[in-house]
Coordinates of C-alpha atoms in Angstrom, one line a residue:
X941 CA 35.9 -125.5 -8.3
X942 CA 37.8 -128.0 -5.6
X943 CA 38.2 -131.2 -6.4
X944 CA 37.3 -133.7 -3.8
X945 CA 37.7 -137.9 -3.8
X946 CA 35.0 -139.6 -3.1
X947 CA 35.3 -142.7 -0.3
X948 CA 34.5 -145.3 -2.5
X949 CA 37.1 -146.3 -3.7
X950 CA 39.6 -145.6 -1.1
X951 CA 37.1 -146.8 2.5
X952 CA 37.4 -150.7 2.9
X953 CA 33.6 -150.3 4.5
X954 CA 31.0 -148.9 3.0
X955 CA 28.4 -147.2 5.5
X956 CA 24.7 -147.9 4.3
X957 CA 23.7 -144.7 4.3
X958 CA 26.4 -143.2 2.3
X959 CA 27.3 -146.0 -0.2
X960 CA 28.5 -143.4 -3.2
X961 CA 31.2 -141.8 -0.4
X962 CA 30.1 -138.5 -0.9
X963 CA 31.2 -135.8 1.5
X964 CA 28.5 -135.3 4.0
X965 CA 25.6 -132.6 2.7
X966 CA 22.5 -132.3 4.6
X967 CA 19.7 -134.6 5.8
X968 CA 19.1 -136.5 2.4
X969 CA 15.7 -137.4 1.0
X970 CA 13.6 -139.5 3.5
X971 CA 11.5 -142.9 2.1
X972 CA 7.8 -141.8 2.9
X973 CA 7.2 -143.9 6.3
X974 CA 4.1 -146.3 6.0
X975 CA 1.0 -144.5 6.2
X976 CA 2.9 -140.7 6.2
X977 CA 2.8 -137.9 3.4
X978 CA 5.0 -138.8 0.0
X979 CA 6.6 -135.7 -0.7
X980 CA 8.0 -135.3 -4.1
X981 CA 10.9 -132.9 -5.1
X982 CA 12.6 -132.0 -7.9
X983 CA 16.0 -132.5 -9.1
X984 CA 18.6 -129.6 -8.4
X985 CA 19.4 -127.8 -11.6
X986 CA 16.7 -130.1 -13.9
X987 CA 13.5 -128.5 -15.7
X988 CA 12.0 -131.5 -16.6
X989 CA 12.3 -135.5 -16.1
X990 CA 11.5 -138.1 -18.2
X991 CA 12.1 -141.6 -17.4
X992 CA 12.4 -144.5 -20.3
X993 CA 11.1 -147.4 -19.0
X994 CA 9.9 -151.0 -19.3
X995 CA 8.6 -154.1 -16.8
X996 CA 11.0 -156.2 -19.3
X997 CA 14.7 -156.1 -19.4
X998 CA 16.5 -156.6 -23.2
X999 CA 13.8 -154.4 -25.3
X1000 CA 16.1 -151.6 -25.7
X1001 CA 15.4 -149.3 -23.0
X1002 CA 18.6 -147.7 -22.8
X1003 CA 19.4 -147.5 -26.2
X1004 CA 16.3 -145.6 -26.8
X1005 CA 16.9 -143.3 -23.7
X1006 CA 20.7 -142.3 -25.3
X1007 CA 18.9 -141.4 -28.4
X1008 CA 15.5 -139.6 -27.3
X1009 CA 18.5 -137.6 -25.1
X1010 CA 20.7 -137.0 -28.5
X1011 CA 17.2 -136.2 -30.7
X1012 CA 15.5 -133.8 -27.9
X1013 CA 19.2 -132.0 -28.2
X1014 CA 18.1 -131.0 -31.6
X1015 CA 15.1 -129.2 -30.5
X1016 CA 15.2 -125.7 -30.0
X1017 CA 13.0 -123.2 -28.0
X1018 CA 10.4 -121.3 -29.9
X1019 CA 11.5 -118.7 -28.2
X1020 CA 14.8 -118.2 -28.4
X1021 CA 16.0 -120.7 -30.6
X1022 CA 18.3 -122.1 -28.4
X1023 CA 19.4 -125.6 -28.4
X1024 CA 17.9 -128.1 -25.7
X1025 CA 20.2 -129.0 -22.9
X1026 CA 19.6 -132.4 -22.0
X1027 CA 21.1 -135.1 -19.8
X1028 CA 21.5 -138.7 -19.2
X1029 CA 21.1 -140.3 -15.6
X1030 CA 22.0 -144.0 -15.6
X1031 CA 19.8 -145.6 -12.5
X1032 CA 20.5 -149.5 -13.6
X1033 CA 23.1 -150.0 -10.6
X1034 CA 23.4 -153.2 -11.2
X1035 CA 24.3 -153.2 -15.2
X1036 CA 24.7 -149.9 -15.9
X1037 CA 24.9 -149.3 -19.9
X1038 CA 25.1 -145.9 -20.8
X1039 CA 29.0 -145.4 -20.4
X1040 CA 29.1 -148.0 -23.3
X1041 CA 26.3 -146.6 -25.3
X1042 CA 27.9 -142.8 -25.3
X1043 CA 31.4 -144.0 -25.3
X1044 CA 32.4 -142.7 -21.7
X1045 CA 33.6 -146.6 -20.4
X1046 CA 36.8 -146.2 -18.3
X1047 CA 37.1 -142.6 -18.0
X1048 CA 37.7 -142.3 -14.5
X1049 CA 35.8 -141.0 -11.8
X1050 CA 34.0 -137.8 -11.7
X1051 CA 34.8 -135.0 -10.1
X1052 CA 33.5 -133.3 -7.1
X1053 CA 32.3 -129.8 -6.7
X1054 CA 33.8 -127.9 -4.3
X1055 CA 29.7 -128.8 -2.3
X1056 CA 30.3 -132.5 -2.7
X1057 CA 28.4 -133.5 -5.6
X1058 CA 29.2 -135.0 -8.6
X1059 CA 30.0 -133.5 -11.7
X1060 CA 28.6 -135.3 -14.9
X1061 CA 30.7 -136.9 -17.5
X1062 CA 29.9 -135.6 -21.1
X1063 CA 30.2 -136.7 -24.7
X1064 CA 28.4 -135.4 -27.8
X1065 CA 27.1 -132.4 -26.1
X1066 CA 25.2 -134.4 -22.9
X1067 CA 26.3 -134.8 -19.9
X1068 CA 25.8 -138.4 -17.9
X1069 CA 26.0 -139.5 -15.0
X1070 CA 26.2 -143.8 -14.4
X1071 CA 27.1 -146.3 -11.3
X1072 CA 29.9 -147.2 -14.3
X1073 CA 31.6 -144.1 -13.7
X1074 CA 31.7 -145.1 -9.8
X1075 CA 33.1 -148.3 -9.5
X1076 CA 36.4 -149.3 -8.4
X1077 CA 38.7 -150.9 -11.3
X1078 CA 38.8 -154.7 -11.3
X1079 CA 42.2 -155.9 -9.7
X1080 CA 45.0 -155.4 -11.9
X1081 CA 43.2 -154.0 -14.4
X1082 CA 42.8 -150.6 -15.9
X1083 CA 38.7 -151.6 -16.4
X1084 CA 35.4 -151.8 -14.7
X1085 CA 33.9 -154.3 -16.9
X1086 CA 34.1 -156.9 -14.0
X1087 CA 33.3 -155.2 -11.2
X1088 CA 30.2 -156.6 -9.6
X1089 CA 28.1 -154.1 -7.7
X1090 CA 26.9 -156.8 -5.1
X1091 CA 24.4 -154.9 -2.8
X1092 CA 20.9 -155.3 -1.0
X1093 CA 18.0 -153.4 -1.0
X1094 CA 18.7 -150.4 1.2
X1095 CA 22.2 -150.2 -0.1
X1096 CA 20.3 -149.4 -3.6
X1097 CA 18.1 -147.0 -2.3
X1098 CA 20.8 -144.8 -1.0
X1099 CA 23.0 -145.2 -4.1
X1100 CA 20.0 -143.9 -6.1
X1101 CA 18.7 -141.1 -3.9
X1102 CA 22.3 -140.1 -4.1
X1103 CA 21.9 -140.4 -7.8
X1104 CA 19.2 -138.2 -7.9
X1105 CA 20.1 -135.4 -5.7
X1106 CA 23.6 -135.5 -5.5
X1107 CA 24.5 -134.7 -9.5
X1108 CA 25.3 -130.7 -10.3
X1109 CA 23.3 -130.8 -13.6
X1110 CA 24.1 -126.7 -14.0
X1111 CA 26.4 -125.8 -16.9
X1112 CA 29.9 -124.7 -15.6
X1113 CA 30.2 -121.2 -16.6
X1114 CA 26.6 -119.7 -16.6
X1115 CA 25.1 -122.2 -14.1
X1116 CA 22.4 -123.1 -16.9
X1117 CA 20.4 -125.9 -15.8
X1118 CA 19.4 -128.9 -18.2
X1119 CA 16.0 -128.7 -20.1
X1120 CA 15.4 -132.4 -19.5
X1121 CA 17.1 -135.1 -17.9
X1122 CA 16.2 -138.8 -19.1
X1123 CA 16.9 -141.8 -16.8
X1124 CA 17.1 -144.5 -17.8
X1125 CA 15.4 -146.9 -16.2
X1126 CA 16.7 -150.7 -14.9
X1127 CA 13.9 -153.6 -15.5
X1128 CA 11.1 -154.2 -13.2
X1129 CA 9.1 -152.9 -10.5
X1130 CA 11.7 -153.1 -7.8
X1131 CA 13.9 -150.4 -5.3
X1132 CA 15.0 -148.0 -8.3
X1133 CA 11.8 -147.5 -9.8
X1134 CA 9.7 -147.0 -6.4
X1135 CA 12.3 -144.7 -5.2
X1136 CA 12.1 -142.6 -8.8
X1137 CA 8.4 -142.4 -8.7
X1138 CA 8.2 -141.6 -4.4
X1139 CA 10.4 -139.2 -4.1
X1140 CA 11.5 -137.7 -7.7
X1141 CA 8.7 -135.1 -9.7
X1142 CA 8.8 -136.8 -12.7
X1143 CA 7.7 -135.0 -15.8
X1144 CA 6.1 -138.1 -17.9
X1145 CA 7.8 -141.8 -18.5
X1146 CA 8.4 -143.4 -22.2
X1147 CA 7.3 -146.9 -21.9
X1148 CA 9.7 -149.1 -24.3
X1149 CA 8.1 -152.7 -25.6
X1150 CA 9.3 -155.7 -27.9
X1151 CA 6.0 -157.4 -30.0
X1152 CA 6.1 -160.2 -27.8
X1153 CA 3.9 -160.9 -25.2
X1154 CA 6.4 -161.8 -22.9
X1155 CA 7.7 -158.5 -23.2
X1156 CA 3.9 -156.7 -23.0
X1157 CA 3.2 -158.7 -20.1
X1158 CA 5.8 -156.9 -17.8
X1159 CA 5.7 -153.6 -20.0
X1160 CA 1.5 -153.5 -18.2
X1161 CA 2.9 -154.3 -14.8
X1162 CA 5.8 -151.4 -15.4
X1163 CA 3.0 -149.2 -16.6
X1164 CA 0.3 -150.1 -13.1
X1165 CA 3.6 -149.2 -10.8
X1166 CA 4.2 -145.8 -12.4
X1167 CA 0.5 -144.8 -12.3
X1168 CA 0.6 -146.4 -8.2
X1169 CA 3.4 -143.4 -7.7
X1170 CA 1.3 -141.1 -9.8
X1171 CA 4.1 -141.0 -12.8
X1172 CA 2.6 -139.7 -16.0
X1173 CA 2.9 -141.6 -19.3
X1174 CA 3.8 -140.0 -22.3
X1175 CA 3.3 -142.7 -24.3
X1176 CA 4.4 -146.6 -25.9
X1177 CA 7.6 -147.1 -28.2
X1178 CA 7.5 -150.7 -29.8
X1179 CA 11.1 -151.3 -30.1
X1180 CA 12.2 -153.7 -33.2
X1181 CA 8.7 -153.6 -34.4
X1182 CA 9.5 -155.1 -38.0
X1183 CA 12.5 -155.7 -40.6
X1184 CA 12.8 -154.0 -43.8
X1185 CA 14.9 -156.3 -46.2
X1186 CA 17.6 -154.0 -47.9
X1187 CA 18.9 -157.0 -50.1
X1188 CA 15.5 -159.0 -51.5
X1189 CA 15.2 -158.7 -54.9
X1190 CA 11.6 -159.3 -55.1
X1191 CA 10.7 -155.5 -55.1
X1192 CA 7.2 -156.6 -52.6
X1193 CA 9.2 -158.2 -51.0
X1194 CA 12.0 -155.6 -49.8
X1195 CA 9.0 -153.0 -49.1
X1196 CA 7.0 -155.0 -46.7
X1197 CA 7.6 -155.1 -43.4
X1198 CA 8.9 -158.5 -42.4
X1199 CA 7.5 -159.4 -38.9
X1200 CA 10.5 -161.2 -37.4
X1201 CA 9.2 -161.0 -33.5
X1202 CA 5.7 -161.4 -34.1
X1203 CA 2.8 -158.8 -35.7
X1204 CA 2.3 -155.6 -33.8
X1205 CA -1.6 -156.2 -33.1
X1206 CA -1.4 -157.5 -29.5
X1207 CA 1.3 -154.3 -29.0
X1208 CA -1.7 -151.8 -30.5
X1209 CA -4.2 -153.9 -28.5
X1210 CA -2.7 -152.8 -25.4
X1211 CA -1.9 -149.7 -25.7
X1212 CA -5.5 -148.7 -26.3
X1213 CA -6.6 -150.8 -23.5
X1214 CA -4.2 -148.5 -21.6
X1215 CA -5.6 -145.6 -23.1
X1216 CA -1.7 -144.9 -23.9
X1217 CA -0.3 -143.0 -26.9
X1218 CA 1.7 -144.6 -29.1
X1219 CA 4.9 -142.7 -29.6
X1220 CA 6.6 -144.7 -32.3
X1221 CA 7.2 -148.0 -34.5
X1222 CA 10.6 -148.5 -34.3
X1223 CA 12.4 -151.3 -37.3
X1224 CA 14.8 -153.7 -36.6
X1225 CA 18.3 -151.7 -37.7
X1226 CA 21.5 -153.1 -38.7
X1227 CA 23.8 -150.2 -37.9
X1228 CA 22.2 -149.3 -34.6
X1229 CA 24.0 -151.9 -32.6
X1230 CA 27.1 -150.9 -34.0
X1231 CA 26.8 -147.2 -33.4
X1232 CA 25.9 -148.4 -29.1
X1233 CA 28.8 -150.8 -29.4
X1234 CA 31.1 -147.5 -30.6
X1235 CA 29.3 -144.8 -27.9
X1236 CA 27.9 -143.3 -30.8
X1237 CA 23.9 -142.0 -30.9
X1238 CA 22.6 -143.3 -34.1
X1239 CA 21.4 -140.2 -35.4
X1240 CA 25.1 -138.5 -35.4
X1241 CA 26.8 -142.5 -36.1
X1242 CA 24.0 -142.1 -39.6
X1243 CA 26.2 -138.8 -40.1
X1244 CA 29.0 -139.9 -40.1
X1245 CA 28.6 -142.4 -42.7
X1246 CA 30.3 -145.0 -41.2
X1247 CA 26.9 -147.0 -40.7
X1248 CA 26.2 -150.3 -42.6
X1249 CA 23.7 -150.0 -45.4
X1250 CA 20.6 -151.5 -44.8
X1251 CA 16.6 -150.7 -44.6
X1252 CA 14.9 -148.8 -42.3
X1253 CA 17.6 -145.9 -40.6
X1254 CA 16.0 -143.2 -41.8
X1255 CA 12.6 -144.4 -40.3
X1256 CA 14.6 -145.2 -37.4
X1257 CA 15.7 -141.6 -36.6
X1258 CA 12.9 -139.7 -38.2
X1259 CA 10.7 -142.3 -35.9
X1260 CA 12.8 -141.0 -32.7
X1261 CA 12.7 -137.7 -33.7
X1262 CA 9.1 -137.5 -33.5
X1263 CA 9.6 -139.4 -30.4
X1264 CA 11.5 -136.4 -29.3
X1265 CA 9.0 -133.7 -30.5
X1266 CA 6.1 -135.8 -28.5
X1267 CA 7.6 -135.9 -25.0
X1268 CA 9.1 -132.1 -25.0
X1269 CA 5.5 -131.1 -25.7
X1270 CA 4.1 -134.0 -23.5
X1271 CA 5.9 -132.4 -20.5
X1272 CA 5.4 -129.2 -21.6
X1273 CA 7.9 -127.8 -23.5
X1274 CA 7.3 -125.9 -26.6
X1275 CA 9.1 -125.8 -29.9

């Protein structure tokens, strides 16, 4: 493999057609023009694409995306008994979280293949790609934490296209493709989700919400956007659904869910009204935040016995395993 250098960190002026500074690799995919046909294509070296999205920010999309990828990677093919090969693509250009959640922040720029494609960075056996890996370091520091992406719409669209089609997801050695690419989406219904929905053959979308109506109102807008661009909705996940008190002395209280952010009635009604399956209702778990800050998927963090003791950990992990099975079956996989 020939290691090339990107132009992103070396050029003073970036071409809006090539915001990531990658070597020219032919004609990029084109956004559909008004009235023209929408031609979707597959992501190279990826069999199935699953988006994790929500119209609302702060509901835990990135945490769900990382743990969904980890849970999918524990599943086995029904025919070969080999585990699924799963990757994560972070499409949140302005606020990428995957580098932190996967323990890959400040790891340096990805290498380029001889063809000029980005090589994913891997941890916990899961290859990943994120805008967070491509940012220049802040002056006088060895960190990109303070580096902001200040781009208008066209630059964002082109960067997203490059992250979608200019990453080599094949396994080094035998060239095996990914079975599933989990795409962590930014909030809202703007340039990034629209670019994905119009250009890529997406096999399913997992929509994440919290119980509050302020979240649900934006979630329904996100669902409407995906349906408008013909992206199938695999199901809904309710995050922070309830809390199980680990220290309550009253037996009846400790066993009863505490609905800190409101009951799930409106969420269930929304799912029924939109005719979308509920994949899981996940509890609020104290150790989940700690595992994310440590860069370890919660299922693996729990195995290391370094988590805080509290109620709901097993329920959360088992819930994510259930989500992974339903997602894999929903996109046509067999286990």
